[in-house]
PDB file of C-alpha atoms in Angstrom:
ATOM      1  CA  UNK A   1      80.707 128.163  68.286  1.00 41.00           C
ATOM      2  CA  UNK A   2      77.190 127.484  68.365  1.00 44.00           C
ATOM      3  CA  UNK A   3      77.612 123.805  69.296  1.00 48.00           C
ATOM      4  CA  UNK A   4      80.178 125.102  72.216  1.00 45.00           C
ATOM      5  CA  UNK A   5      77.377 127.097  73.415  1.00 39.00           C
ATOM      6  CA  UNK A   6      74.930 124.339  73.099  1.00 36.00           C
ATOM      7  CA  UNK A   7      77.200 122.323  74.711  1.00 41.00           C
ATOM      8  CA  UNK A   8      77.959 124.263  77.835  1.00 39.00           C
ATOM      9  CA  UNK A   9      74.484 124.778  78.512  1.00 35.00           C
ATOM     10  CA  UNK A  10      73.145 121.148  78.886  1.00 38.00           C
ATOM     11  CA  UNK A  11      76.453 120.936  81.003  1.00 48.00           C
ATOM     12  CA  UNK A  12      75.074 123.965  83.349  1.00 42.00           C
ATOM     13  CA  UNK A  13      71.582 122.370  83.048  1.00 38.00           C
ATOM     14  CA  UNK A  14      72.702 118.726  84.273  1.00 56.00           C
ATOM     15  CA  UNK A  15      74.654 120.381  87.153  1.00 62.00           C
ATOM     16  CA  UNK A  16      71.950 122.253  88.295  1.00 65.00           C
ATOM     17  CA  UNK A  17      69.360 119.135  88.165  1.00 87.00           C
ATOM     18  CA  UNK A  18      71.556 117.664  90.843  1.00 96.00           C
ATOM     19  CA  UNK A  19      70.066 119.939  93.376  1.00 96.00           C
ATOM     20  CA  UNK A  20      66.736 118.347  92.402  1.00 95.00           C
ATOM     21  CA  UNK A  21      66.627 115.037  91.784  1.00 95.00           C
ATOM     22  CA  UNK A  22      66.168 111.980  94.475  1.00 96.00           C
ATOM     23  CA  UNK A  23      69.546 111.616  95.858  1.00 97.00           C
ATOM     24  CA  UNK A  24      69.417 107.786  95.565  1.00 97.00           C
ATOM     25  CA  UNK A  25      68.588 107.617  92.028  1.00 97.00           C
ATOM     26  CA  UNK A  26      71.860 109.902  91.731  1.00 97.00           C
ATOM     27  CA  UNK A  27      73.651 107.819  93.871  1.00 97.00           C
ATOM     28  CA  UNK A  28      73.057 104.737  91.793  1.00 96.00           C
ATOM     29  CA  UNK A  29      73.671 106.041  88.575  1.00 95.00           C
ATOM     30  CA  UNK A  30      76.861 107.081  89.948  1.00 95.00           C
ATOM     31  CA  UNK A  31      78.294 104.346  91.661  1.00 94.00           C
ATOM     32  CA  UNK A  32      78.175 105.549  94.883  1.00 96.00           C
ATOM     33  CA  UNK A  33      77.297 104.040  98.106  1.00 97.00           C
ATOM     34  CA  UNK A  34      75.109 105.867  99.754  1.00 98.00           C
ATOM     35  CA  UNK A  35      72.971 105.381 103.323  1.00 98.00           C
ATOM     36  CA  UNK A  36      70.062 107.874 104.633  1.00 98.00           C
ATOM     37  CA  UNK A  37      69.009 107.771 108.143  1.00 98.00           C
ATOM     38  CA  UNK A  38      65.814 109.310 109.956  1.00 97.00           C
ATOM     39  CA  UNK A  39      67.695 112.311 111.761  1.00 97.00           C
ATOM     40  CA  UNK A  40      70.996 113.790 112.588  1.00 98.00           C
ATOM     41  CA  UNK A  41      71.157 111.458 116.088  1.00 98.00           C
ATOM     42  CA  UNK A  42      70.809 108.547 114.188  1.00 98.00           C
ATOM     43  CA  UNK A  43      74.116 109.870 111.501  1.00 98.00           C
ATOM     44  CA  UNK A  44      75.811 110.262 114.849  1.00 98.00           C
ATOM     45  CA  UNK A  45      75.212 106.456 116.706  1.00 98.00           C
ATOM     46  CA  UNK A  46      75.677 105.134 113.022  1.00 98.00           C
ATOM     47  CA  UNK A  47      79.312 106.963 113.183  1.00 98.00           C
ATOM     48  CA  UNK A  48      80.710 106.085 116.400  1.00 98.00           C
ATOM     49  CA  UNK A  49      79.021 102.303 115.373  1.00 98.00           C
ATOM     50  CA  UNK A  50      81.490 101.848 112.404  1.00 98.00           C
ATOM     51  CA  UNK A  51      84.508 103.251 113.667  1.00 98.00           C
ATOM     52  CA  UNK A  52      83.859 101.223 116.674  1.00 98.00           C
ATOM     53  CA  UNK A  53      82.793  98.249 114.523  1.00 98.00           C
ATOM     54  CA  UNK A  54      86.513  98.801 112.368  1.00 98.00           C
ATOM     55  CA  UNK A  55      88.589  98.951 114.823  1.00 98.00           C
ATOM     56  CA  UNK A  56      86.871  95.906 116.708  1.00 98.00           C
ATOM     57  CA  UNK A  57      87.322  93.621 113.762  1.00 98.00           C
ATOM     58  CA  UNK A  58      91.037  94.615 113.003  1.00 98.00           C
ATOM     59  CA  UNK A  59      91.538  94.024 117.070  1.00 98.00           C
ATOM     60  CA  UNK A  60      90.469  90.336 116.757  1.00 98.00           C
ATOM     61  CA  UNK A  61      92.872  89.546 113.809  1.00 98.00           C
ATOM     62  CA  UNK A  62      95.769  91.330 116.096  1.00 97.00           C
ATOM     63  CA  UNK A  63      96.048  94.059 113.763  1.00 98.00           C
ATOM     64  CA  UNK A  64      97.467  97.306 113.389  1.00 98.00           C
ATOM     65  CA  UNK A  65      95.223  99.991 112.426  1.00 98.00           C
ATOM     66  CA  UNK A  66      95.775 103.782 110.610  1.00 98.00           C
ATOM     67  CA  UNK A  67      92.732 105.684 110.749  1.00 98.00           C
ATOM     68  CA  UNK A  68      92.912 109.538 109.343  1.00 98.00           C
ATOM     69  CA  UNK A  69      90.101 111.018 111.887  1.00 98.00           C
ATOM     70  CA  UNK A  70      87.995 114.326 111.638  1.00 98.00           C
ATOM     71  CA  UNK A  71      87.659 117.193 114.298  1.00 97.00           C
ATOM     72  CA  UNK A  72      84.479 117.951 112.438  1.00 92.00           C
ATOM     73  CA  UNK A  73      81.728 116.157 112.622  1.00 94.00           C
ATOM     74  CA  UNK A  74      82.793 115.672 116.632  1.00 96.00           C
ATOM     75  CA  UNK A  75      79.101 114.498 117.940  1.00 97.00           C
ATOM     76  CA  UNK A  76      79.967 111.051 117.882  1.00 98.00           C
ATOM     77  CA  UNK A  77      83.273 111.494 119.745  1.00 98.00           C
ATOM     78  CA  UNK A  78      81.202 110.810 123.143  1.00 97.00           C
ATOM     79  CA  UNK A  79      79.070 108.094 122.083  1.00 98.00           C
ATOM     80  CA  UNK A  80      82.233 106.420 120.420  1.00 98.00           C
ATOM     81  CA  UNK A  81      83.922 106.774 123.939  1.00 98.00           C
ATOM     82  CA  UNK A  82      80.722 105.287 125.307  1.00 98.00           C
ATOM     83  CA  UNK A  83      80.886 101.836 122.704  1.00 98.00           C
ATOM     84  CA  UNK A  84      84.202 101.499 123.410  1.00 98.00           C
ATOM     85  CA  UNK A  85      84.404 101.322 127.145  1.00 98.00           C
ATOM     86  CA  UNK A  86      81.077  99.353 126.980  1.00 98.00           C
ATOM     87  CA  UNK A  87      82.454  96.699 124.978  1.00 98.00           C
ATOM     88  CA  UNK A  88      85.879  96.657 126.114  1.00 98.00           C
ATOM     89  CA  UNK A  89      87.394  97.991 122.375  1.00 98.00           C
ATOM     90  CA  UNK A  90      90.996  98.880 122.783  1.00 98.00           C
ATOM     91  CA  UNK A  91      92.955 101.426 121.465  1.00 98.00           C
ATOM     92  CA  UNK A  92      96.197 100.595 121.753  1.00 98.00           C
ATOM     93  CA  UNK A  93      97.120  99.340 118.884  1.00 98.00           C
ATOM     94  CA  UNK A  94      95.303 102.382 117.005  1.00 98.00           C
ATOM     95  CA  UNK A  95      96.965 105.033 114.814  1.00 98.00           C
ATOM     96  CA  UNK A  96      95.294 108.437 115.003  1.00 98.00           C
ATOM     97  CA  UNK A  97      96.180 110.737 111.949  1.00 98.00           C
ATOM     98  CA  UNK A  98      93.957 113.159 112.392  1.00 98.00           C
ATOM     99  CA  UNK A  99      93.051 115.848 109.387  1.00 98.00           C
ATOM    100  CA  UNK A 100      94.459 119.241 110.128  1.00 98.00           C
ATOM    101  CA  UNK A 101      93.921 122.008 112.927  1.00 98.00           C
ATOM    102  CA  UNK A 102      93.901 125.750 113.115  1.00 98.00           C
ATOM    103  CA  UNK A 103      97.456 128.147 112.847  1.00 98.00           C
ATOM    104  CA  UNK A 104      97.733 131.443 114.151  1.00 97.00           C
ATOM    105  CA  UNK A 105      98.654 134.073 111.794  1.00 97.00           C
ATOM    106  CA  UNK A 106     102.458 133.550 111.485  1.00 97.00           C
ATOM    107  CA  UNK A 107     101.388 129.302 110.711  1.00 97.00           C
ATOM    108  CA  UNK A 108     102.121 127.746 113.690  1.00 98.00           C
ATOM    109  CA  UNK A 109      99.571 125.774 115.943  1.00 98.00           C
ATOM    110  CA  UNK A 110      96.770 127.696 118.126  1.00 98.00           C
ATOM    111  CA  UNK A 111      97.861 126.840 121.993  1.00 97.00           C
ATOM    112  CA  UNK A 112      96.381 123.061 122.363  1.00 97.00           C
ATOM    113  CA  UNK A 113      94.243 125.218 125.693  1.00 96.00           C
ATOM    114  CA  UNK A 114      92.431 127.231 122.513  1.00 97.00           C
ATOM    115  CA  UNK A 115      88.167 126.363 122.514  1.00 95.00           C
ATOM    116  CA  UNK A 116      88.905 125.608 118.763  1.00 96.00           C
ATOM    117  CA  UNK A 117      92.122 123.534 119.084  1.00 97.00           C
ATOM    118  CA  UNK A 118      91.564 120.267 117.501  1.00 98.00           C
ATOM    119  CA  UNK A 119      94.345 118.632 119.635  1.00 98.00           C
ATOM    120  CA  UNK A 120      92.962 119.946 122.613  1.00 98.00           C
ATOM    121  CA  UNK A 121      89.169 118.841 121.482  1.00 97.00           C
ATOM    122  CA  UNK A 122      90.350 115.303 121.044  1.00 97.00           C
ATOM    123  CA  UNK A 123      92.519 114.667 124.214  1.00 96.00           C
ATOM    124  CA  UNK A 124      89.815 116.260 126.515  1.00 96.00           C
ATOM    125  CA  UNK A 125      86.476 115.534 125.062  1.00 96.00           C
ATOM    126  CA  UNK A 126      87.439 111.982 123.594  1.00 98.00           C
ATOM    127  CA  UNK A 127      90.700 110.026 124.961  1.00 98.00           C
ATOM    128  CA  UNK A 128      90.327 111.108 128.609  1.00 97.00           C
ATOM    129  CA  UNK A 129      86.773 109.505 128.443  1.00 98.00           C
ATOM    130  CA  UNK A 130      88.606 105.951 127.825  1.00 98.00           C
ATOM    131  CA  UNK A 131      89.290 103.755 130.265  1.00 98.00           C
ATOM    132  CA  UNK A 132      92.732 103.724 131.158  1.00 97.00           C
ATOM    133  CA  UNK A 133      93.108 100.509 130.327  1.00 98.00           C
ATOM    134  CA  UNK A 134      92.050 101.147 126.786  1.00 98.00           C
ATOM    135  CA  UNK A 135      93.917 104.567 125.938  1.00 98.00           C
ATOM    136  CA  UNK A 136      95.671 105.356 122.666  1.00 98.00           C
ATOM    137  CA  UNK A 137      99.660 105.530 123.001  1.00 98.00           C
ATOM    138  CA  UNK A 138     100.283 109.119 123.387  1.00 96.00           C
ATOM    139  CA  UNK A 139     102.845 108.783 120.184  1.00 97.00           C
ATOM    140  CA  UNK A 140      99.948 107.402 118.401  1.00 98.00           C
ATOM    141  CA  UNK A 141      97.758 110.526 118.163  1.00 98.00           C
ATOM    142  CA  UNK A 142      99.305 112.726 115.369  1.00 98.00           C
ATOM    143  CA  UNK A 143      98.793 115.955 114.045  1.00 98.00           C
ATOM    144  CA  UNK A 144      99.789 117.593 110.842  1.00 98.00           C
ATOM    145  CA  UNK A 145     103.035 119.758 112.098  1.00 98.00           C
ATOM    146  CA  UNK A 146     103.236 123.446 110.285  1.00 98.00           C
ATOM    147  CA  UNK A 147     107.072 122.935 111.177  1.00 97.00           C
ATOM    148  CA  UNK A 148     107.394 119.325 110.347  1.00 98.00           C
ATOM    149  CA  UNK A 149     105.018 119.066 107.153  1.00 97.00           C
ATOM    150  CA  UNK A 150     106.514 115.891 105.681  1.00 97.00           C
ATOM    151  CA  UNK A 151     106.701 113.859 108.817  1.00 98.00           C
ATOM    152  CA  UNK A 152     102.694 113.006 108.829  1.00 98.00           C
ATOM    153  CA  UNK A 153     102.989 111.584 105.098  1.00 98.00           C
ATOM    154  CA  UNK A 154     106.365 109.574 106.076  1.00 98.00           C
ATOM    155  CA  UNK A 155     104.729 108.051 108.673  1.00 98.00           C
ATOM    156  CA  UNK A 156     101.616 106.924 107.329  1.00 98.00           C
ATOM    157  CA  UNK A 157     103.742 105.464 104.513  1.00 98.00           C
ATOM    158  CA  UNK A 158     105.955 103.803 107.279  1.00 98.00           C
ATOM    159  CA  UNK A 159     102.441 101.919 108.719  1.00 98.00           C
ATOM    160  CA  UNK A 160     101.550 101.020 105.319  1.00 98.00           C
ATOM    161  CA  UNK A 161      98.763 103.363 104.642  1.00 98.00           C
ATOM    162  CA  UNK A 162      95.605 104.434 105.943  1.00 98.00           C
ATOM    163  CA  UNK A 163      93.004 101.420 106.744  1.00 98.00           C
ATOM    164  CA  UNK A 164      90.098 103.774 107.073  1.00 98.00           C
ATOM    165  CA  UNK A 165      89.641 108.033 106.491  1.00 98.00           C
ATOM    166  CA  UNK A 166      86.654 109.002 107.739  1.00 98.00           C
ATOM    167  CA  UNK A 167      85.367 113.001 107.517  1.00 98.00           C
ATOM    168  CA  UNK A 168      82.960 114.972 106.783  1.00 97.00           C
ATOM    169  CA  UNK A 169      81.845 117.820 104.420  1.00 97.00           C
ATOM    170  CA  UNK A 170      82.453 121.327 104.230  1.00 94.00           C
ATOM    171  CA  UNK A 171      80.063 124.231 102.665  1.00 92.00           C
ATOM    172  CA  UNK A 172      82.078 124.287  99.458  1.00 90.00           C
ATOM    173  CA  UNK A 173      82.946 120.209  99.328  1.00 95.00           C
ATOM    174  CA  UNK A 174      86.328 120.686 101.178  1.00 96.00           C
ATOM    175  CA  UNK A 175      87.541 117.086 102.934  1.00 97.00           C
ATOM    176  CA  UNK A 176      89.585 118.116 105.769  1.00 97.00           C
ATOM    177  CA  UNK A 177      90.765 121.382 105.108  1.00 97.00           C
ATOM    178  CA  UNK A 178      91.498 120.826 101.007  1.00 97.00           C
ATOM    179  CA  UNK A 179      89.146 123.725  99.869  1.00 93.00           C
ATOM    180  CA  UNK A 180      88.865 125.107  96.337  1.00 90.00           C
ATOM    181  CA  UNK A 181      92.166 127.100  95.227  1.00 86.00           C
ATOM    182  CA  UNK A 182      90.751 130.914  96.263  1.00 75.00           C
ATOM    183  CA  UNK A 183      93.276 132.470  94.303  1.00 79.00           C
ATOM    184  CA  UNK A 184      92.247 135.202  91.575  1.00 77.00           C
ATOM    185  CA  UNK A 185      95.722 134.198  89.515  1.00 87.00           C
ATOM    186  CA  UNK A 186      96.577 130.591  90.000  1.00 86.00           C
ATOM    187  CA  UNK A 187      95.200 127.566  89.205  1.00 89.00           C
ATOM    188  CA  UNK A 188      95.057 123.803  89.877  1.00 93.00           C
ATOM    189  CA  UNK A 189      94.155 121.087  87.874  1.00 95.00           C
ATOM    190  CA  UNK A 190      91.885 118.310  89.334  1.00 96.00           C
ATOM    191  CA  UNK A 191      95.150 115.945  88.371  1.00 96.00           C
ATOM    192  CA  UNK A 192      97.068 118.388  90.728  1.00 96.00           C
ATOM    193  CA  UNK A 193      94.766 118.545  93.471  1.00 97.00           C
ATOM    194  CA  UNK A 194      94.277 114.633  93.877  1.00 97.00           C
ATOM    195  CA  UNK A 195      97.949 114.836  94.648  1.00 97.00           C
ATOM    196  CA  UNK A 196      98.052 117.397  97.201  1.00 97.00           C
ATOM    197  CA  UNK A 197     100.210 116.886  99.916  1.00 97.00           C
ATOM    198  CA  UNK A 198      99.870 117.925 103.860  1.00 98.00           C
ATOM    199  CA  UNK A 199     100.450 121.660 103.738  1.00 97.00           C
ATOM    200  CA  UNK A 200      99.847 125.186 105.368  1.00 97.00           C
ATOM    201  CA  UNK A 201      97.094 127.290 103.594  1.00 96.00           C
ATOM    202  CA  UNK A 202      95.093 130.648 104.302  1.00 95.00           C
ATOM    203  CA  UNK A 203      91.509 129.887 105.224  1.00 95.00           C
ATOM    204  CA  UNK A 204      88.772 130.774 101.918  1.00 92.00           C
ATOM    205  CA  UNK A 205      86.647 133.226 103.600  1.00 90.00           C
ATOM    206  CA  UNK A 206      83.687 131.071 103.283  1.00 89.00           C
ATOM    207  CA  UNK A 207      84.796 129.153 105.702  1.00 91.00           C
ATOM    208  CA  UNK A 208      86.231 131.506 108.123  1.00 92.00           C
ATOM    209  CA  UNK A 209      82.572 132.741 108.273  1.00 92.00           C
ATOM    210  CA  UNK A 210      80.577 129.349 108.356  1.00 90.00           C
ATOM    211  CA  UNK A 211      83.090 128.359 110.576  1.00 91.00           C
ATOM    212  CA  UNK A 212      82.941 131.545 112.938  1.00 90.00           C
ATOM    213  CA  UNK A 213      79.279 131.278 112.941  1.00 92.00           C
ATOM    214  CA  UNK A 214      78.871 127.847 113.935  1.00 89.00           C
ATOM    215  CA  UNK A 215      81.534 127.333 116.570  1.00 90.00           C
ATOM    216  CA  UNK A 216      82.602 130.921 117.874  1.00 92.00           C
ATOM    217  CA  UNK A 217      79.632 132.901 118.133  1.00 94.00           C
ATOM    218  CA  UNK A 218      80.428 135.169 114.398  1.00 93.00           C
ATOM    219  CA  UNK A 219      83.759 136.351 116.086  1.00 93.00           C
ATOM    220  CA  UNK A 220      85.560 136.292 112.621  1.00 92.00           C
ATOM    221  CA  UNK A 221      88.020 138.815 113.940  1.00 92.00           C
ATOM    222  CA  UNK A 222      89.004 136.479 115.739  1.00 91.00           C
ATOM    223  CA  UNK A 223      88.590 133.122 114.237  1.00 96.00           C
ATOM    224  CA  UNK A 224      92.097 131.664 113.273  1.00 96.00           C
ATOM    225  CA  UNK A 225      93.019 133.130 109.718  1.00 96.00           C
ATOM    226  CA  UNK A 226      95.286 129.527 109.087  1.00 97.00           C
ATOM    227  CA  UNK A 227      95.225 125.956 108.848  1.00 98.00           C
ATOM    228  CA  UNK A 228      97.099 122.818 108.172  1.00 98.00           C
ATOM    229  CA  UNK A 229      95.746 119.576 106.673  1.00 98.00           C
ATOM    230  CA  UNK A 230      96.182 116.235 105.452  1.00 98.00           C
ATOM    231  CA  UNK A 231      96.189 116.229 101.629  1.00 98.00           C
ATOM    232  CA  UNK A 232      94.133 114.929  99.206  1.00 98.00           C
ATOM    233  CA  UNK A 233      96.598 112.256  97.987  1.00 98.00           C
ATOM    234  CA  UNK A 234      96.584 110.669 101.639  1.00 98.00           C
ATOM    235  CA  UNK A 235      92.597 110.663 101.592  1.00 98.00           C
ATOM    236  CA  UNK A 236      92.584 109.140  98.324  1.00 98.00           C
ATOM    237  CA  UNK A 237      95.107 106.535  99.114  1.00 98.00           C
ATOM    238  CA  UNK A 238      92.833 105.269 102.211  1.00 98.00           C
ATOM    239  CA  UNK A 239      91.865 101.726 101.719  1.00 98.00           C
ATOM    240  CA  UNK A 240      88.376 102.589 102.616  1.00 98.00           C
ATOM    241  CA  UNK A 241      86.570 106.160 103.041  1.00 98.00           C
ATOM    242  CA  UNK A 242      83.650 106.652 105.238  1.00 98.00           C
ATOM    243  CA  UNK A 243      81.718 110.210 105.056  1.00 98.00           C
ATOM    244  CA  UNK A 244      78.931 110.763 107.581  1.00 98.00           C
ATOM    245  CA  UNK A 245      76.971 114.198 107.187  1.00 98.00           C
ATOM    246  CA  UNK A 246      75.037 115.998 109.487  1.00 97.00           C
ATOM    247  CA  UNK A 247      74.508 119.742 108.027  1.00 96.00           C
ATOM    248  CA  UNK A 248      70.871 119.825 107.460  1.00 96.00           C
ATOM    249  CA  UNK A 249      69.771 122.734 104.998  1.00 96.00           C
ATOM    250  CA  UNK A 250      74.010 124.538 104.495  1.00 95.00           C
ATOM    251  CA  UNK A 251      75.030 120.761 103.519  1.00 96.00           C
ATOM    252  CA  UNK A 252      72.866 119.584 101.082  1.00 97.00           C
ATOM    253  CA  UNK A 253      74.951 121.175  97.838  1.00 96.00           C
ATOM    254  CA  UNK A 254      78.003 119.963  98.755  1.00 96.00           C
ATOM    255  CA  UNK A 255      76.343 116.361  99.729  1.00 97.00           C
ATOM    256  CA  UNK A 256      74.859 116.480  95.686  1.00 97.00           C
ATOM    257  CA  UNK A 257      78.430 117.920  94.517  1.00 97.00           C
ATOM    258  CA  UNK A 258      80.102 114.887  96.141  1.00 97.00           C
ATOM    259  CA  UNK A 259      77.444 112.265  94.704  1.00 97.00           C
ATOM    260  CA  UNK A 260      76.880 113.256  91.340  1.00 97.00           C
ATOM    261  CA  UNK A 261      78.840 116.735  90.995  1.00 95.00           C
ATOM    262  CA  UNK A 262      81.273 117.100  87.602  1.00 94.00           C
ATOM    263  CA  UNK A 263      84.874 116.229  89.553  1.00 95.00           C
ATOM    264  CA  UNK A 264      86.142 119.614  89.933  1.00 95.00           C
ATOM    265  CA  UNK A 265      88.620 121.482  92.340  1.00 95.00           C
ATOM    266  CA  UNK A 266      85.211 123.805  92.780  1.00 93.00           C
ATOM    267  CA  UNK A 267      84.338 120.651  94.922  1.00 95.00           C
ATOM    268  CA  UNK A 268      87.038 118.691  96.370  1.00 96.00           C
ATOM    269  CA  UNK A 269      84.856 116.482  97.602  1.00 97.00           C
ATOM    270  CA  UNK A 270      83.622 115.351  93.866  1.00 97.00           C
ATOM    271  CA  UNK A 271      87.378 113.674  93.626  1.00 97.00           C
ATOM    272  CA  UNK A 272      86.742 110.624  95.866  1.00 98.00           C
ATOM    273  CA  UNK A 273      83.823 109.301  93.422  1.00 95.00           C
ATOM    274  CA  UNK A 274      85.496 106.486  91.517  1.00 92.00           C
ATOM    275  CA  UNK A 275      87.530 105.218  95.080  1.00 97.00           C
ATOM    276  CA  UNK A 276      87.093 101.720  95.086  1.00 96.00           C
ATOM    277  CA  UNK A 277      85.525 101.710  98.418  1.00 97.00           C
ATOM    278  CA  UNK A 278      83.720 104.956  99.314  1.00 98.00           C
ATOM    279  CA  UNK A 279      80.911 105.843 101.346  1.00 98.00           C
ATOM    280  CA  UNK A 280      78.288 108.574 102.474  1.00 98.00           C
ATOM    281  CA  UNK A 281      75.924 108.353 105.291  1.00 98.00           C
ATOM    282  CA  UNK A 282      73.730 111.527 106.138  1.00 98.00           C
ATOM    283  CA  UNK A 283      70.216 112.539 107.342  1.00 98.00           C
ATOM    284  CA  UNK A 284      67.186 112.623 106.053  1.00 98.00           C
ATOM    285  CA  UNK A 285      67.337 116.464 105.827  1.00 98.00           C
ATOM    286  CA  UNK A 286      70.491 117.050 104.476  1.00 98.00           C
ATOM    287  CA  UNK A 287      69.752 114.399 101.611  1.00 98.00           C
ATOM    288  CA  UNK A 288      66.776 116.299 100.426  1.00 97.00           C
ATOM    289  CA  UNK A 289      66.801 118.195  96.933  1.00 96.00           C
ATOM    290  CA  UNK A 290      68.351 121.594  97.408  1.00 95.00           C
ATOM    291  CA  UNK A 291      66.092 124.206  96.715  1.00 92.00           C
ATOM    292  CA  UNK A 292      65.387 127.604  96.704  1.00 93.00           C
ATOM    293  CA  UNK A 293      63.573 129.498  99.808  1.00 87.00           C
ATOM    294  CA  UNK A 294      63.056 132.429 101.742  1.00 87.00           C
TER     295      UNK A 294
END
């Protein structure tokens, strides 16, 4: 018993110097790949730059490309529209799985006309600012479907799997919308989680209020209660998997979970390390050690 104990508490101890330690040195020891910028703009350019940068190369070896694409982070969305038009980088041949996006109550889809619909967000505010001549396919932007939940999954598996998942972050390491099980009674495994699959789930209240705050003024009562995402098993199964974080002082936990973190369901995020070709890229701020303050 008393080497249990002794044991559990240099395990609490090395999870808490995380939150102190230079994030680089933890990166290396780690094996992770890991790039810090001056400030959030520069996370941003450096994000539209790569995705831009991807698809450009696949374009000149006439290839098709699956990306799995994030409504959150979205700051890059108009400098990515900007790159693209500039430099004359078609999307046509582009397939656009993109993570998840809010339900209504009863599980089905907020009205694509919704401020937070993800659908809406991406049509409007980044493949209208295209040229024409450069415009995704219509049936080449997809959605996780509520009603349909297997047809994302079948057709990623149909293009041959995802070339590139990029994403972000969430407060408590969630990828997409893959959060920590926030159920008093049941429990998953990390072995179960890895192999998640696109489904329906009820928001963790965390992020109904980090959400609500940051994007809808604190109206949780009426923040959508649902959501539907990609699962983890996609994600992992990307051929390469690009991070970029922006969060400043709420992100830098999660950012430490994900680089050094014991590989928990606490932090979904933790469950990429060991991909064969996975990468962070945040600011300056929201690398910095984690500490307390008033």
């Amino acid at each position: 018993m008393h080497e249990k104990a002794k044991g559990e508490g240099e395990k609490v101890a090395q999870q808490h110097g995380i939150y102190e330690r230079d994030l680089r040195e933890l990166a290396e020891e780690n094996g992770v790949r890991v790039e810090i910028l001056a400030d959030k703009a520069e996370v941003h350019r450096r994000f539209a730059r790569d995705i831009a940068d991807f698809i450009k190369a696949r374009n000149a070896q006439g290839l098709e490309t699956a990306l799995i694409l994030p409504v959150g982070p979205v700051k890059h969305y108009p400098l990515l529209a900007e790159i693209c038009n500039a430099e004359g980088i078609s999307w046509k041949r582009i397939h656009a799985f993109f993570m998840d996006e809010y339900l209504d109550w009863q599980g089905r889809w907020i009205d694509e006309d919704h401020p937070l619909s993800f659908r809406g967000f991406v049509k409007r505010r980044f493949f209208a600012l295209l040229k024409e001549e450069l415009r995704i396919p219509e049936e080449n932007i997809r959605f996780p479907d509520p009603l349909n939940i297997d047809a994302y999954s079948e057709k990623i598996r149909q293009l041959g799997g995802i070339d590139c998942c990029y994403g972000g972050i969430g407060v408590h390491g969630h990828v997409a919308f893959n959060e920590p099980v926030g159920n008093l009674f049941y429990r998953v495994s990390v072995e179960e989680f890895k192999q998640s699959k696109t489904r329906v789930l009820a928001l963790n209240k965390e992020t109904v209020v980090m959400n609500a705050t940051r994007a809808a003024g604190g109206r949780l009562n009426d923040f959508p209660p649902m959501a539907v995402t990609v699962g983890m098993a996609d994600i992992l199964a990307a051929r390469r998997i690009r991070l970029f974080c922006d969060g400043g002082e709420w992100q830098k936990a999660a950012v430490r979970n994900a680089v050094a973190g014991e590989p928990s369901v606490a932090y979904p995020v933790s469950l990429l390390r060991g991909h064969p070709d996975f990468g962070i890229c945040m600011d300056a701020e929201t690398a910095a050690p984690a500490h307390f303050h008033l």
